[in-house]
Short mmCIF file of C-alpha atoms and ligand atoms in Angstrom, two decimals:
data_model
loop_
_atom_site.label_atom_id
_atom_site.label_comp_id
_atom_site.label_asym_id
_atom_site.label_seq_id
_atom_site.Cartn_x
_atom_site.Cartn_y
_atom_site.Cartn_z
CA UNK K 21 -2.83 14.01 17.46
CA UNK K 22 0.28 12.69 15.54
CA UNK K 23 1.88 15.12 12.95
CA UNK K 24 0.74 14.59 9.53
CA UNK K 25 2.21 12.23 7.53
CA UNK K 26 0.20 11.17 4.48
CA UNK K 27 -2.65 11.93 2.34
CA UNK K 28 -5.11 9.51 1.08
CA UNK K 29 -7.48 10.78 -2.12
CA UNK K 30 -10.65 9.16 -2.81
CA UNK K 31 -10.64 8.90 -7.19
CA UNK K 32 -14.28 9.21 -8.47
CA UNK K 33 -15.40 12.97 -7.72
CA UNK K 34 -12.42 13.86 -6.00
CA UNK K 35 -9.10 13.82 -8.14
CA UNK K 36 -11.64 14.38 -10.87
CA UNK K 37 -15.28 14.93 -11.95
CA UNK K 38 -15.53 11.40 -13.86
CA UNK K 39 -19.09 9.80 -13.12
CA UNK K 40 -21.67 12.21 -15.07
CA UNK K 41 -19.24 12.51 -18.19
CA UNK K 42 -17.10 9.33 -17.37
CA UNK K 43 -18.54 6.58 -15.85
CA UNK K 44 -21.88 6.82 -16.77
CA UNK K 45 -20.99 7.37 -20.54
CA UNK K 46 -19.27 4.31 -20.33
CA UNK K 47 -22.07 2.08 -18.75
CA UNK K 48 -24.15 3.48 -21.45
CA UNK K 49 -21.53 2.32 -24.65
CA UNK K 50 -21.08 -1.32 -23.63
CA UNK K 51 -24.97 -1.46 -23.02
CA UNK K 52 -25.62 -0.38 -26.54
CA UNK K 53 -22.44 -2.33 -28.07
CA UNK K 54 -23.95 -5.60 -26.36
CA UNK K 55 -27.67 -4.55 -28.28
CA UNK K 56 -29.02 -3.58 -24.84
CA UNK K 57 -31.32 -0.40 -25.03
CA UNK K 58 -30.63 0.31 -21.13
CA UNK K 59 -29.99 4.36 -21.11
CA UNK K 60 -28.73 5.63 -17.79
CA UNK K 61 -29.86 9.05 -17.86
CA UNK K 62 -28.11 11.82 -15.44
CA UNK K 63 -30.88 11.89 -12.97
CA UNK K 64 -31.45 8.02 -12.83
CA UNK K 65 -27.29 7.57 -12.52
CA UNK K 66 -28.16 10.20 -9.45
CA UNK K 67 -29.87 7.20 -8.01
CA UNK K 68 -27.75 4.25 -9.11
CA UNK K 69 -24.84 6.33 -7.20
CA UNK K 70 -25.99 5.05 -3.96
CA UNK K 71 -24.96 1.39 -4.85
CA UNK K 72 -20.52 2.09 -5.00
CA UNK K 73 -18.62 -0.43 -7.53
CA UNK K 74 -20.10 -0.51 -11.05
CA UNK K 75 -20.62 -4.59 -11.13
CA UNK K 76 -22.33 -3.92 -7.86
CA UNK K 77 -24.31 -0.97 -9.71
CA UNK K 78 -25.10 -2.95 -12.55
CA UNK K 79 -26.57 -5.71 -10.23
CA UNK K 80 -28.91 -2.82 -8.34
CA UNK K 81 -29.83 -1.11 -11.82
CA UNK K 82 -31.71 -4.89 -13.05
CA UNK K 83 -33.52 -5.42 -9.86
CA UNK K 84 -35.09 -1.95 -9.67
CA UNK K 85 -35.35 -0.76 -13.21
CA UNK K 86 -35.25 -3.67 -15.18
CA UNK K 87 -37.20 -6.34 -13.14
CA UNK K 88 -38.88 -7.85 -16.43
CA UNK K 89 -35.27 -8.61 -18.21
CA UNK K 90 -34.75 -12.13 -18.68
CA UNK K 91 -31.64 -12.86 -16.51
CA UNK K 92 -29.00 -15.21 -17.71
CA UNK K 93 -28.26 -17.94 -15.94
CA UNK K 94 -24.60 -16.88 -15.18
CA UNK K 95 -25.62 -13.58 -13.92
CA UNK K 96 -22.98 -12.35 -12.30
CA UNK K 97 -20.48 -13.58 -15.12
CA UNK K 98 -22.98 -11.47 -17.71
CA UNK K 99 -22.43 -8.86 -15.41
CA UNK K 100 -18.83 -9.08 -15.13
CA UNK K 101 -18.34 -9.34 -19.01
CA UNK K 102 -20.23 -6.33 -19.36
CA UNK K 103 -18.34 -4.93 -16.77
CA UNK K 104 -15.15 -5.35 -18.12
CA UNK K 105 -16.82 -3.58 -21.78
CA UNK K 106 -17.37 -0.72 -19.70
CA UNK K 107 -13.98 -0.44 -18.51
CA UNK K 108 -11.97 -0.52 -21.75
CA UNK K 109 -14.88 2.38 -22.84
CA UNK K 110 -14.38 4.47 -19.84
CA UNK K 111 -10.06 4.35 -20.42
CA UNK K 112 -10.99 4.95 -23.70
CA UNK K 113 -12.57 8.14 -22.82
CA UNK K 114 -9.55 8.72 -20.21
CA UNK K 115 -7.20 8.38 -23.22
CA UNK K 116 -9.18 11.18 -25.41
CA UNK K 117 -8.48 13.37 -22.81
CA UNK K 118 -11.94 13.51 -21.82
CA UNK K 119 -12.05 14.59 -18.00
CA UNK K 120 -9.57 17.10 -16.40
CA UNK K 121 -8.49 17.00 -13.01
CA UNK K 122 -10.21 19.03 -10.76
CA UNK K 123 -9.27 22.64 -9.84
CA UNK K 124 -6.40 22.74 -7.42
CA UNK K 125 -5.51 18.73 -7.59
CA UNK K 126 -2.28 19.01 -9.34
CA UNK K 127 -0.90 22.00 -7.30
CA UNK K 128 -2.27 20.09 -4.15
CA UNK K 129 -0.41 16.40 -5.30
CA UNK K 130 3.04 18.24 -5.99
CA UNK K 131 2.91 20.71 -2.87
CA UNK K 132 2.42 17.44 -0.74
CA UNK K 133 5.37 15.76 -2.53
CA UNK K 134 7.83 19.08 -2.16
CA UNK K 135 6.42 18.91 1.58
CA UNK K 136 7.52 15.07 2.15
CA UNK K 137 3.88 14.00 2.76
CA UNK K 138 3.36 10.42 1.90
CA UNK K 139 0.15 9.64 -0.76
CA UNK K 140 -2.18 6.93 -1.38
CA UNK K 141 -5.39 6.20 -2.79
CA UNK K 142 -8.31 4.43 -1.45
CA UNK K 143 -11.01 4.22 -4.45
CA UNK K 144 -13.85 1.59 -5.19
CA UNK K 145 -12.89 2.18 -9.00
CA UNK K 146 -11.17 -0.58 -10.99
CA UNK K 147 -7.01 0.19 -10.97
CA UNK K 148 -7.06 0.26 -14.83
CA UNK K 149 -9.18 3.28 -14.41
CA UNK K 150 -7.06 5.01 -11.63
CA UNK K 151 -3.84 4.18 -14.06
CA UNK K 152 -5.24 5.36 -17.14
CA UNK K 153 -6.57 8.87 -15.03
CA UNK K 154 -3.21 9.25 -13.86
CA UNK K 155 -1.38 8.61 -16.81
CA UNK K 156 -3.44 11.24 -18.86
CA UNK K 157 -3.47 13.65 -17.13
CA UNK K 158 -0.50 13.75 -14.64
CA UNK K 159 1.77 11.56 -16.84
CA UNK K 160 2.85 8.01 -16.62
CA UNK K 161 5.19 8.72 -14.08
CA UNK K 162 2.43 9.89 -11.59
CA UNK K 163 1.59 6.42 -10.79
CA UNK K 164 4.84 6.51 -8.56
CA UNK K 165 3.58 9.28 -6.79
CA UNK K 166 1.04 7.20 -4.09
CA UNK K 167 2.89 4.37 -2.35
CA UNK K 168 -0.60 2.55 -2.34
CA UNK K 169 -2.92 2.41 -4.85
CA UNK K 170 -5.82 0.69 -2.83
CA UNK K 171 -8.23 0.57 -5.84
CA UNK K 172 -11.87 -1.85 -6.42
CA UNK K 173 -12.02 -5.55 -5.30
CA UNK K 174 -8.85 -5.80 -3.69
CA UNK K 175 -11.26 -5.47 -0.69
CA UNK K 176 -14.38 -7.63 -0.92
CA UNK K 177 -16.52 -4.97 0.92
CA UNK K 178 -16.13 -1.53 -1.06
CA UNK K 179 -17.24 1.81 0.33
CA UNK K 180 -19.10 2.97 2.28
CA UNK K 181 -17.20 0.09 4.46
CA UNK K 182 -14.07 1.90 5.80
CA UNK K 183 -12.07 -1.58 4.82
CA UNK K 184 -10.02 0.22 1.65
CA UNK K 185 -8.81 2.98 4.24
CA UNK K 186 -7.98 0.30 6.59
CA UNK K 187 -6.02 -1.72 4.03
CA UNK K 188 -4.33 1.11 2.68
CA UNK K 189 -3.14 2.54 6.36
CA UNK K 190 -1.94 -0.65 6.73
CA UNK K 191 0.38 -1.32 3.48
CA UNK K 192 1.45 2.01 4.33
CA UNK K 193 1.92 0.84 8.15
CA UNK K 194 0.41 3.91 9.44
CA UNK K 195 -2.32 4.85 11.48
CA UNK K 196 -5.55 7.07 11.67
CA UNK K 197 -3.58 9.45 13.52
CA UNK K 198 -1.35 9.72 11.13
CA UNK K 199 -3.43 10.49 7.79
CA UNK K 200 -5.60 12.60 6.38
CA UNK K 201 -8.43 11.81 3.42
CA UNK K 202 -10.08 13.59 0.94
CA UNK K 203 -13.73 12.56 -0.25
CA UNK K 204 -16.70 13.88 -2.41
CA UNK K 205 -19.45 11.48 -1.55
CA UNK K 206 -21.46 10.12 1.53
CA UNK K 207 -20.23 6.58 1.11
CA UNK K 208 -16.99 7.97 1.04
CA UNK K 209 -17.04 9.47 3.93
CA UNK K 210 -18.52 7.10 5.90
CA UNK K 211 -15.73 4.69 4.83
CA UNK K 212 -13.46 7.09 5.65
CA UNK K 213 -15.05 8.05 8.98
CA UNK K 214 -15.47 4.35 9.61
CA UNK K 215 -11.48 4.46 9.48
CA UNK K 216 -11.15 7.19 11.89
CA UNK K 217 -9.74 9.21 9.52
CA UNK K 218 -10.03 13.11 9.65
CA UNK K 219 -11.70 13.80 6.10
CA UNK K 220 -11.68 17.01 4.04
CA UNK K 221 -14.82 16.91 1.40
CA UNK K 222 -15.01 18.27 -2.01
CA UNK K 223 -18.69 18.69 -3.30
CA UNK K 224 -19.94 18.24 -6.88
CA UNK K 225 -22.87 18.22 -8.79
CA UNK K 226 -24.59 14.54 -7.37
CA UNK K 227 -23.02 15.04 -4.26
CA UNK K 228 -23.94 18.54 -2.62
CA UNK K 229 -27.07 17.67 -1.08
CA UNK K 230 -25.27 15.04 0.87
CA UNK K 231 -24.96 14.54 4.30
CA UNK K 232 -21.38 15.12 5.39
CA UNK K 233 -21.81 15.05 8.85
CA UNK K 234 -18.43 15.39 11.28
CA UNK K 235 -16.20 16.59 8.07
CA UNK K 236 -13.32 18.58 8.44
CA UNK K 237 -14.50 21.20 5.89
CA UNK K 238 -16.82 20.65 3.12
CA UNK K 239 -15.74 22.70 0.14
CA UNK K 240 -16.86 23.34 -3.39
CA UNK K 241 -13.76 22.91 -4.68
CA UNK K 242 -10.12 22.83 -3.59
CA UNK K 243 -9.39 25.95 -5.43
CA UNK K 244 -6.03 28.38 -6.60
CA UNK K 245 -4.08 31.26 -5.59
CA UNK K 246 -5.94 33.02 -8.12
CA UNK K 247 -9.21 31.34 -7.71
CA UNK K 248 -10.63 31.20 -4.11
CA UNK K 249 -12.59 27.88 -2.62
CA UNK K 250 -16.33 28.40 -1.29
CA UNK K 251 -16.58 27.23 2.09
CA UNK K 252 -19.77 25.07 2.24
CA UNK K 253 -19.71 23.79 5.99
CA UNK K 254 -16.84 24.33 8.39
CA UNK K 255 -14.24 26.74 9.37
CA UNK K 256 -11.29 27.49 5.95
CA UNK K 257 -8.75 29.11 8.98
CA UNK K 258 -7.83 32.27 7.07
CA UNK K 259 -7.13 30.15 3.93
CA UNK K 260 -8.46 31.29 0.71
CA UNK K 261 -7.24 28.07 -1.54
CA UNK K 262 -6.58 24.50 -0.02
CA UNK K 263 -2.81 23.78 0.68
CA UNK K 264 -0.28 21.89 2.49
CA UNK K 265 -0.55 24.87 5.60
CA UNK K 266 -4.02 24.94 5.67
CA UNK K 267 -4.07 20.87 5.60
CA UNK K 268 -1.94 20.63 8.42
CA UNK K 269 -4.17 22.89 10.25
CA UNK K 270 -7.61 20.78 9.90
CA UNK K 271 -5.14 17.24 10.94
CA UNK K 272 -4.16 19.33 13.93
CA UNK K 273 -7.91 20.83 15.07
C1 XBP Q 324 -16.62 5.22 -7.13
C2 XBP Q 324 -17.49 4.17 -7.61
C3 XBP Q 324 -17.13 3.42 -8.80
C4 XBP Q 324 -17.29 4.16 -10.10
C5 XBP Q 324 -17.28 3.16 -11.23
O1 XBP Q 324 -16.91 5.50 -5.76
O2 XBP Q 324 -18.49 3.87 -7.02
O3 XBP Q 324 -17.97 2.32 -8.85
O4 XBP Q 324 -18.52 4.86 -10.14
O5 XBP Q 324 -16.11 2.44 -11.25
P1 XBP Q 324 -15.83 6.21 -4.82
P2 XBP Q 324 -16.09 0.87 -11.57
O6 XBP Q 324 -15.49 7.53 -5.45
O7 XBP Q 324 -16.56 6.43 -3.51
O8 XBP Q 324 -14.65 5.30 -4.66
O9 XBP Q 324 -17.10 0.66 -12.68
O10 XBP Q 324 -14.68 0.57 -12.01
O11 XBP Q 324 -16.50 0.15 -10.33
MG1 MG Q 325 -15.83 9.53 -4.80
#
């Protein structure tokens, strides 16, 4: 195994708990703006989850819950207009301030920077929404941070194909080897596996039944000095709270 060069951070559930009080918020305001009376509820969004990429979500939320609604004939233009609704009401949201960062991200982010690791992204997301995350809640400037931002249809097959690992690696001309990702999802990291990348998991609320198979360490949370992780699955190495040390250690094992 190469020595560690660069982290890559899944976006959605990882840098930050966005889908129950982000995403799915969002869907919900451009349905009702566009006189639609379509209410994603938690536990149906639970389900719509398994279908990554919110045009691709939309599409999957019609044919099983709405197989009665009279389909335009430009479907997947209706889809993308509504789409792109949803997306100036989720940075909306982002702007207000409306979803933190997770515990431990920030500390993590700058700790890799002081260390000289390299950082990317690799998200199914739309980039507007990684930039407008980013900007409000690390500061403009963060952006500059990851060398890559590898963010929704710059691939055409999004998670849980490993293609948005492979094409970051690659802008970053790096390999498997050399990398490390961090996921919260079972599509995730089954992209991420697909790219042969070691991958540390971060569980939340729609995601802790899931089936994280072959992980490096599954984890509730990436925690602080002050505030220990809970070790789900795995081994935490004497390590209390996720850092650059105890990274290192799971790239190495
Ligand atoms: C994230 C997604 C995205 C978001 C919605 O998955 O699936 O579709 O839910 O974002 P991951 P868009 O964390 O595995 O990358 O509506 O912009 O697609
Ligand atoms: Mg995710």
């Amino acid at each position: 195994m190469s020595e560690l060069k660069a982290l890559i951070f899944d976006v959605d559930g990882t840098l930050a708990d966005t889908e129950r009080d982000g995403h799915r918020i969002a869907f919900n305001l451009a349905f009702a703006d566009a006189g639609l009376n379509w209410n994603w509820t938690v536990d149906i969004y639970e389900d719509l989850l398994s279908v990554t990429g919110g045009k691709e979500r939309i599409k999957f939320y019609l044919d099983k819950y709405q197989p009665e609604f009279d389909e335009p004939e430009d479907l997947s233009g209706f889809i993308a207009e509504m789409h792109k609704a949803k997306t100036a009401q989720y940075t909306n949201l982002l702007a207000k301030g409306a979803i933190p960062l997770r515990p431990g991200v920030e500390r993590l982010l700058n700790e890799a920077r002081a260390a000289g690791l390299r950082l990317a992204i690799a998200t199914t997301t739309t980039p507007e929404n990684v930039s407008a995350l980013l900007e409000h809640t690390l500061g403009k400037e963060s952006m500059d941070w990851f060398e890559v931002i590898a963010a929704g249809d710059i691939v055409p097959a999004k998670k849980p194909a490993p293609d948005i690992y492979d094409f970051a690696m690659k802008e970053m001309n790096l390999t498997a080897e050399d990398c490390i990702a961090f996921e919260d999802s079972r599509n995730g990291i089954l992209s991420s596996h697909g790219a042969n990348l070691k991958t540390v998991i971060t569980i939340n609320d729609y995601t802790k039944d899931h089936d994280f198979s072959g992980a490096a360490i599954v984890l509730d949370q990436y925690g602080e000095p002050d505030a220990a992780f809970t070790v789900i699955e795995g081994d935490a190495l004497g390590h209390r709270y996720m850092d650059i040390d105890m990274i290192k250690k799971l790239h190495a094992a």
